[in-house]
Coordinates of C-alpha atoms and ligand atoms in Angstrom, one line a residue:
M1450 CA -17.8 -10.8 14.4
S1451 CA -14.5 -11.0 12.2
V1452 CA -11.9 -13.3 10.8
L1453 CA -8.2 -13.3 12.5
V1454 CA -5.9 -14.2 10.2
Y1455 CA -2.1 -15.7 11.6
I1456 CA 1.2 -14.5 10.4
E1457 CA 4.1 -16.6 11.3
P1458 CA 7.5 -14.2 12.8
I1459 CA 9.2 -13.9 9.9
K1460 CA 12.9 -13.6 9.6
D1461 CA 13.6 -12.3 5.8
K1462 CA 10.6 -12.8 3.0
I1463 CA 7.0 -13.3 3.9
K1464 CA 6.3 -16.2 2.5
K1465 CA 3.5 -17.6 -0.3
A1466 CA 2.1 -19.6 1.9
A1467 CA 1.5 -16.7 4.2
I1468 CA -0.2 -14.4 1.7
E1469 CA -2.6 -17.3 1.0
S1470 CA -3.9 -18.0 3.9
V1471 CA -4.8 -13.6 4.4
S1472 CA -6.0 -14.0 0.8
Y1473 CA -8.4 -16.9 1.6
A1474 CA -9.5 -15.1 4.8
S1475 CA -10.5 -12.1 3.0
Q1476 CA -12.6 -14.0 0.8
V1477 CA -13.8 -16.0 3.7
A1478 CA -14.4 -12.6 5.8
Q1479 CA -16.2 -11.3 2.4
L1480 CA -18.6 -14.4 2.7
L1481 CA -19.8 -13.7 6.1
N1482 CA -20.0 -10.2 5.1
T1483 CA -16.8 -9.1 7.6
S1484 CA -13.8 -7.8 8.6
V1485 CA -9.9 -9.6 8.3
T1486 CA -7.8 -8.8 11.0
A1487 CA -4.2 -10.0 11.1
I1488 CA -2.4 -10.9 14.5
A1489 CA 1.7 -11.2 13.4
F1490 CA 4.8 -10.8 15.7
N1491 CA 7.8 -8.7 15.3
A1492 CA 6.1 -7.6 11.6
S1493 CA 8.4 -5.8 9.4
E1494 CA 6.8 -2.8 7.1
E1495 CA 7.2 -4.9 4.3
T1496 CA 5.3 -7.7 5.2
I1497 CA 2.5 -5.1 6.5
K1498 CA 2.4 -4.1 3.0
E1499 CA 2.6 -7.1 1.7
I1500 CA -0.5 -8.3 3.5
S1501 CA -2.7 -5.1 3.1
N1502 CA -2.2 -5.8 -0.4
V1503 CA -4.4 -8.8 -0.4
G1504 CA -7.0 -8.1 1.9
A1505 CA -5.7 -7.4 5.7
E1506 CA -7.6 -4.5 6.8
K1507 CA -6.0 -4.4 10.5
V1508 CA -2.6 -5.8 11.7
L1509 CA -2.8 -5.8 15.5
N1510 CA 1.6 -6.5 15.9
I1511 CA 3.0 -8.3 18.8
S1512 CA 6.8 -6.3 18.8
D1513 CA 9.2 -8.5 21.1
S1514 CA 12.0 -10.1 19.6
A1515 CA 12.5 -13.3 22.0
I1516 CA 9.4 -14.6 20.1
T1517 CA 10.5 -16.8 17.1
T1518 CA 9.0 -19.3 15.0
I1519 CA 9.8 -21.8 17.8
N1520 CA 8.2 -20.5 19.9
I1521 CA 4.9 -22.2 19.7
K1522 CA 2.8 -21.1 22.9
S1523 CA 3.8 -18.1 23.0
L1524 CA 2.4 -17.5 19.3
A1525 CA -0.8 -19.4 20.5
K1526 CA -1.4 -17.1 23.4
G1527 CA -0.8 -14.5 21.4
V1528 CA -3.3 -15.5 18.7
I1529 CA -5.8 -16.5 21.7
A1530 CA -5.8 -13.4 23.3
A1531 CA -6.4 -11.7 19.8
A1532 CA -9.2 -13.6 19.3
K1533 CA -10.8 -12.5 22.8
E1534 CA -9.8 -9.0 22.3
E1535 CA -10.9 -8.4 18.6
N1536 CA -14.4 -10.3 18.6
V1537 CA -13.5 -12.9 16.3
N1538 CA -15.1 -16.4 15.1
V1539 CA -13.4 -17.6 12.5
I1540 CA -9.1 -17.9 12.6
I1541 CA -7.5 -18.6 9.7
F1542 CA -3.2 -20.5 9.8
S1543 CA -1.8 -21.8 6.6
F1544 CA -1.5 -25.3 7.0
D1545 CA 2.2 -25.0 7.1
G1546 CA 4.9 -25.6 9.8
S1547 CA 4.1 -23.5 11.7
G1548 CA 0.6 -23.2 11.2
Q1549 CA 0.0 -26.8 11.7
S1550 CA 1.5 -26.4 15.0
V1551 CA 0.1 -23.7 16.4
A1552 CA -3.5 -24.3 15.4
P1553 CA -3.8 -27.2 17.6
Y1554 CA -3.2 -25.3 20.8
V1555 CA -5.4 -22.4 19.6
A1556 CA -8.4 -25.1 18.8
S1557 CA -8.0 -26.4 22.2
N1558 CA -7.8 -23.3 24.4
L1559 CA -11.4 -21.8 22.4
K1560 CA -12.5 -25.5 22.2
A1561 CA -13.1 -24.7 18.4
G1562 CA -13.7 -26.7 15.9
L1563 CA -10.5 -27.5 13.6
V1564 CA -10.5 -28.3 10.0
A1565 CA -6.8 -28.2 9.0
G1566 CA -5.7 -28.7 5.8
A1567 CA -8.4 -27.1 2.9
T1568 CA -7.8 -27.0 -0.7
E1569 CA -11.5 -24.7 -1.1
L1570 CA -13.2 -22.0 0.4
P1571 CA -15.8 -22.6 3.0
K1572 CA -19.0 -22.9 2.4
V1573 CA -21.9 -20.6 5.0
E1574 CA -24.8 -22.7 5.6
G1575 CA -26.3 -20.6 8.6
N1576 CA -23.7 -20.4 11.5
K1577 CA -21.5 -23.2 10.1
L1578 CA -18.5 -23.4 7.9
E1579 CA -19.0 -26.7 5.4
V1580 CA -14.9 -26.9 4.1
R1581 CA -13.3 -29.0 2.2
K1582 CA -10.1 -31.4 2.0
N1583 CA -7.7 -34.4 1.3
V1584 CA -7.8 -37.3 3.0
F1585 CA -6.7 -40.6 2.5
S1586 CA -3.0 -39.4 1.2
G1587 CA -5.0 -37.3 -1.4
K1588 CA -7.2 -40.2 -2.8
A1589 CA -10.7 -38.8 -2.1
S1590 CA -12.2 -35.3 -0.2
A1591 CA -14.2 -34.5 2.4
I1592 CA -16.3 -32.2 3.2
Y1593 CA -16.2 -30.9 6.8
S1594 CA -18.9 -28.7 9.1
I1595 CA -17.5 -26.7 11.6
E1596 CA -20.2 -26.1 14.2
S1597 CA -18.5 -24.6 17.3
A1598 CA -18.8 -20.8 17.7
F1599 CA -14.6 -20.3 17.3
K1600 CA -14.4 -21.8 14.1
I1601 CA -10.8 -22.6 12.5
I1602 CA -9.5 -23.4 9.3
S1603 CA -5.9 -24.2 7.9
V1604 CA -5.2 -23.4 4.3
M1605 CA -3.6 -26.0 2.5
P1606 CA -0.6 -24.0 0.5
N1607 CA -0.4 -23.5 -3.3
S1608 CA -4.2 -24.6 -3.3
I1609 CA -5.7 -21.1 -3.6
E1610 CA -5.2 -17.9 -6.1
I1611 CA -4.3 -15.1 -4.5
A1612 CA -6.5 -12.2 -5.4
S1613 CA -5.3 -8.8 -5.3
N1614 CA -7.3 -7.1 -2.0
P1615 CA -5.5 -3.9 -1.6
K1616 CA -6.3 -2.3 1.9
S1617 CA -4.2 1.1 3.9
A1618 CA -4.3 -1.8 7.1
E1619 CA -4.8 0.1 10.4
V1620 CA -1.5 -1.0 11.8
V1621 CA -1.7 -1.9 16.4
A1622 CA 0.8 -2.2 18.7
F1623 CA -0.6 -5.2 20.6
A1624 CA 0.5 -5.7 23.8
P1625 CA -1.7 -9.0 25.1
S1626 CA -1.9 -8.6 29.2
T1627 CA -1.3 -12.5 29.0
D1628 CA 2.4 -13.3 29.8
L1629 CA 3.9 -15.1 26.3
K1630 CA 6.9 -16.7 28.0
D1631 CA 7.1 -20.2 26.9
G1632 CA 10.5 -21.3 28.5
V1633 CA 11.9 -21.7 24.9
Q1634 CA 14.8 -19.8 23.1
L1635 CA 15.7 -19.9 19.4
K1636 CA 20.3 -20.0 20.6
N1637 CA 20.9 -20.6 16.5
F1638 CA 19.8 -20.4 13.3
K1639 CA 21.0 -21.5 10.1
V1640 CA 19.8 -21.6 6.6
N1641 CA 19.8 -24.4 4.6
D1642 CA 22.7 -24.5 1.9
D1643 CA 20.7 -24.8 -1.3
V1644 CA 18.4 -21.2 0.0
A1645 CA 21.3 -20.0 1.1
H1646 CA 22.9 -20.1 -2.5
G1647 CA 19.9 -18.7 -4.7
G1648 CA 18.1 -22.1 -4.7
V1649 CA 14.1 -21.9 -4.4
P1650 CA 12.5 -23.4 -1.1
L1651 CA 9.9 -26.0 -1.7
P1652 CA 7.4 -25.5 -0.2
D1653 CA 7.2 -21.9 -1.6
A1654 CA 8.0 -23.7 -4.9
E1655 CA 6.2 -23.2 -8.2
L1656 CA 8.5 -25.5 -10.3
V1657 CA 9.7 -28.8 -8.5
V1658 CA 11.9 -31.2 -10.4
S1659 CA 12.9 -34.1 -8.0
G1660 CA 14.6 -37.2 -8.4
G1661 CA 14.6 -40.6 -7.6
R1662 CA 16.1 -44.5 -7.3
G1663 CA 16.5 -44.5 -11.2
L1664 CA 19.3 -41.2 -10.7
K1665 CA 21.3 -43.9 -9.2
G1666 CA 23.7 -42.3 -6.8
P1667 CA 23.8 -38.3 -5.6
E1668 CA 27.0 -38.2 -8.4
N1669 CA 24.3 -38.2 -10.7
W1670 CA 22.2 -35.1 -9.4
G1671 CA 23.9 -32.7 -11.5
I1672 CA 21.3 -33.4 -14.4
V1673 CA 18.3 -32.5 -12.0
E1674 CA 20.3 -29.4 -10.4
D1675 CA 20.8 -28.1 -14.0
L1676 CA 16.8 -28.7 -15.4
A1677 CA 15.8 -26.9 -11.6
H1678 CA 18.5 -24.6 -12.4
A1679 CA 17.5 -23.6 -16.0
L1680 CA 14.0 -23.2 -15.2
G1681 CA 14.4 -21.2 -11.8
A1682 CA 12.6 -24.3 -9.7
A1683 CA 13.3 -26.1 -6.5
T1684 CA 14.3 -29.6 -6.2
A1685 CA 13.0 -32.7 -4.2
C1686 CA 13.3 -36.1 -4.2
S1687 CA 11.6 -39.9 -3.3
R1688 CA 12.3 -41.0 0.5
P1689 CA 14.9 -43.5 -0.6
V1690 CA 17.3 -40.8 -2.1
A1691 CA 16.7 -39.1 1.5
D1692 CA 17.4 -42.2 3.6
A1693 CA 20.2 -43.3 1.7
D1694 CA 21.7 -39.6 2.4
W1695 CA 21.9 -39.0 -1.5
R1696 CA 19.8 -36.0 -1.2
P1697 CA 18.6 -34.0 2.2
H1698 CA 15.7 -34.9 4.3
H1699 CA 14.1 -31.4 3.4
E1700 CA 14.0 -32.4 0.1
H1701 CA 11.6 -35.6 0.6
V1702 CA 8.4 -35.4 -0.4
G1703 CA 5.3 -37.8 0.0
Q1704 CA 3.4 -39.4 2.9
T1705 CA 5.9 -38.9 5.1
G1706 CA 8.0 -36.2 4.1
L1707 CA 6.6 -32.8 2.7
A1708 CA 3.2 -32.3 0.9
I1709 CA 3.4 -30.2 -2.0
R1710 CA 1.4 -28.4 -4.7
P1711 CA 3.5 -27.0 -7.4
N1712 CA 2.2 -25.4 -10.8
L1713 CA 4.7 -28.3 -12.3
Y1714 CA 6.2 -31.5 -10.7
I1715 CA 8.7 -33.1 -13.5
A1716 CA 9.7 -36.4 -11.8
I1717 CA 12.7 -38.4 -12.6
G1718 CA 13.5 -41.8 -12.0
I1719 CA 10.7 -42.1 -9.9
S1720 CA 8.3 -45.1 -9.8
G1721 CA 5.2 -42.7 -8.5
A1722 CA 4.4 -45.3 -5.6
I1723 CA 1.5 -44.2 -3.3
Q1724 CA 3.0 -43.0 -0.9
H1725 CA 4.9 -40.7 -3.2
L1726 CA 2.0 -40.0 -4.8
A1727 CA 0.5 -39.0 -1.4
G1728 CA 3.1 -35.8 -1.1
V1729 CA 2.7 -34.5 -4.9
N1730 CA -0.5 -35.5 -6.8
G1731 CA -2.2 -32.0 -6.1
S1732 CA 0.1 -30.4 -8.1
K1733 CA -1.2 -28.9 -11.3
T1734 CA 0.7 -30.5 -14.4
I1735 CA 3.1 -33.7 -13.7
V1736 CA 5.5 -34.6 -15.9
V1737 CA 6.8 -38.4 -15.6
I1738 CA 10.2 -39.2 -17.2
N1739 CA 11.4 -43.2 -16.8
N1740 CA 12.8 -45.7 -18.9
D1741 CA 10.3 -48.2 -17.6
P1742 CA 7.0 -48.0 -19.5
E1743 CA 5.3 -49.5 -16.7
A1744 CA 6.1 -47.2 -14.3
P1745 CA 2.8 -46.8 -12.2
F1746 CA 3.8 -42.7 -12.2
F1747 CA 2.4 -42.6 -16.0
K1748 CA -0.9 -42.9 -14.9
N1749 CA -0.6 -40.0 -12.7
A1750 CA 1.1 -37.9 -15.1
D1751 CA -0.4 -34.6 -17.5
Y1752 CA 2.6 -36.2 -20.3
G1753 CA 5.2 -38.9 -20.0
I1754 CA 8.7 -39.3 -21.5
V1755 CA 9.6 -43.0 -21.7
G1756 CA 13.6 -42.4 -21.7
D1757 CA 16.3 -43.0 -20.0
A1758 CA 17.0 -39.9 -17.8
F1759 CA 20.0 -40.0 -18.4
S1760 CA 20.0 -38.8 -22.1
V1761 CA 16.8 -37.1 -21.9
V1762 CA 17.3 -34.7 -19.0
P1763 CA 20.4 -32.7 -20.1
K1764 CA 18.5 -32.3 -23.9
L1765 CA 15.4 -30.6 -22.2
T1766 CA 17.8 -28.3 -20.0
E1767 CA 19.8 -27.7 -23.6
A1768 CA 16.1 -26.9 -24.7
I1769 CA 14.9 -24.9 -21.9
K1770 CA 18.0 -23.0 -22.0
K1771 CA 17.8 -22.3 -25.4
I1772 CA 13.8 -20.9 -24.9
K1773 CA 15.0 -18.4 -22.4
A1774 CA 18.1 -17.5 -24.1
Ligands
FAD2320 P1 11.9 -46.3 -7.1 O1 10.8 -47.7 -7.1 O2 13.3 -47.8 -6.8 O3 12.1 -46.6 -8.6 C1 12.6 -46.1 -9.2 C2 12.5 -45.9 -10.6 O4 13.2 -45.2 -11.5 C3 11.9 -46.9 -11.6 O5 10.6 -46.4 -11.6 C4 12.5 -47.0 -12.8 O6 12.2 -47.9 -14.2 C5 13.5 -45.4 -13.0 N1 14.3 -45.9 -13.5 C6 15.8 -46.7 -13.0 N2 16.2 -46.5 -14.5 C7 16.2 -45.5 -14.8 C8 16.8 -44.3 -16.1 N3 17.8 -44.2 -16.2 N4 16.2 -43.2 -16.4 C9 15.0 -43.1 -15.8 N5 14.3 -43.2 -14.9 C10 14.7 -44.6 -14.8 N6 8.5 -42.5 -1.0 C11 8.4 -41.2 -0.9 O7 8.7 -41.0 -1.9 N7 8.1 -40.0 -0.6 C12 7.3 -41.0 1.1 O8 6.8 -39.6 2.0 C13 7.4 -42.3 1.6 N8 7.2 -42.6 2.6 C14 6.8 -43.8 2.5 C15 6.2 -44.2 4.1 C16 5.5 -45.8 4.1 C17 5.0 -46.0 5.7 C18 6.4 -46.9 3.5 C19 5.8 -47.8 3.8 C20 7.1 -46.3 2.0 C21 7.3 -44.9 2.0 N9 7.6 -44.8 0.7 C22 7.8 -43.4 0.3 C23 8.4 -45.3 -0.2 C24 7.7 -45.7 -0.8 O9 7.1 -47.0 -0.9 C25 8.3 -46.1 -2.6 O10 9.1 -46.9 -2.2 C26 9.8 -44.8 -2.7 O11 8.8 -44.3 -3.4 C27 10.3 -45.9 -4.6 O12 11.1 -44.4 -4.6 P2 11.6 -44.0 -6.0 O13 10.6 -44.0 -7.3 O14 13.1 -43.4 -5.8 O15 12.5 -45.8 -6.3

């Protein structure tokens, strides 16, 4: 009996969400008094070092350059083979794009109960795992009991602390007997311009500066970017802003966009509609800048500034630059 954790194929640097899932798996293994094996694809030495620092004791590495993060069925087949060969009964994924795609395939094949988007470590109740997750766009949380033989949990990014637990992982070149091909090949890969120019990828960001329709138009986004740059933060936006092409859709947060849980979320000119809050209300600290004192977002804010964004934000940026100088 052991815990398996899934590591998606990594292009450059391992994502924080992947490190969190290994740390979560390691803490689950401690609760179950067992060990953690990672299943990885084309993992570099650097990746292996990073995941063994947070508790991976063994790494099954599938080396096949044809398998990339888009080959969902290949990845799922690899995880299923590893689960069967390693006498695994708990599998951990990150609730990120890759984990959300691969985990359901694996669950369906192994007839496993799956709780997607866990926000806490599970409680062990005999043979069952009780797992808490947010429901109804974050307005409530619920505890689910997984009772099947194989149990799968995907972990909401930014919801758990990463605990250092260094191991010297045994690395095994893993060659499953099943054919991993899924008939899809990656032809082109382009990093979004903002990330390519040194920006912080939004799902991994601990600090986020976000703008809404209150900014009036794309020509005014400089004040959002300057503040983000001063803080070392990623930029995000509300849905109407992305719909109007003021900002790219990968920055849109909320019910129909990305769900993020940064340490700091600064909302500028965003009203705080429930659909927006659904993607950001797990943020540890929320700062709202809005010229309408009645804006609903203030009810969810830790700190609120009532004022015109065009005067408040540049002053804030200057103050932060002075502190950092
Ligand atoms: P507005 O509601 O227009 O708010 C602009 C705010 O800026 C106001 O509060 C105003 O007081 C303030 N303001 C104006 N001028 C200034 C100034 N000079 N300085 C400071 N503040 C100023 N929305 C999302 O964001 N994400 C989603 O995922 C999402 N999904 C949705 C799904 C469904 C099914 C539906 C029906 C809606 C969804 N929406 C979503 C839309 C959501 O309901 C809101 O319409 C949207 O969030 C509003 O965006 P906003 O706050 O930028 O704009």
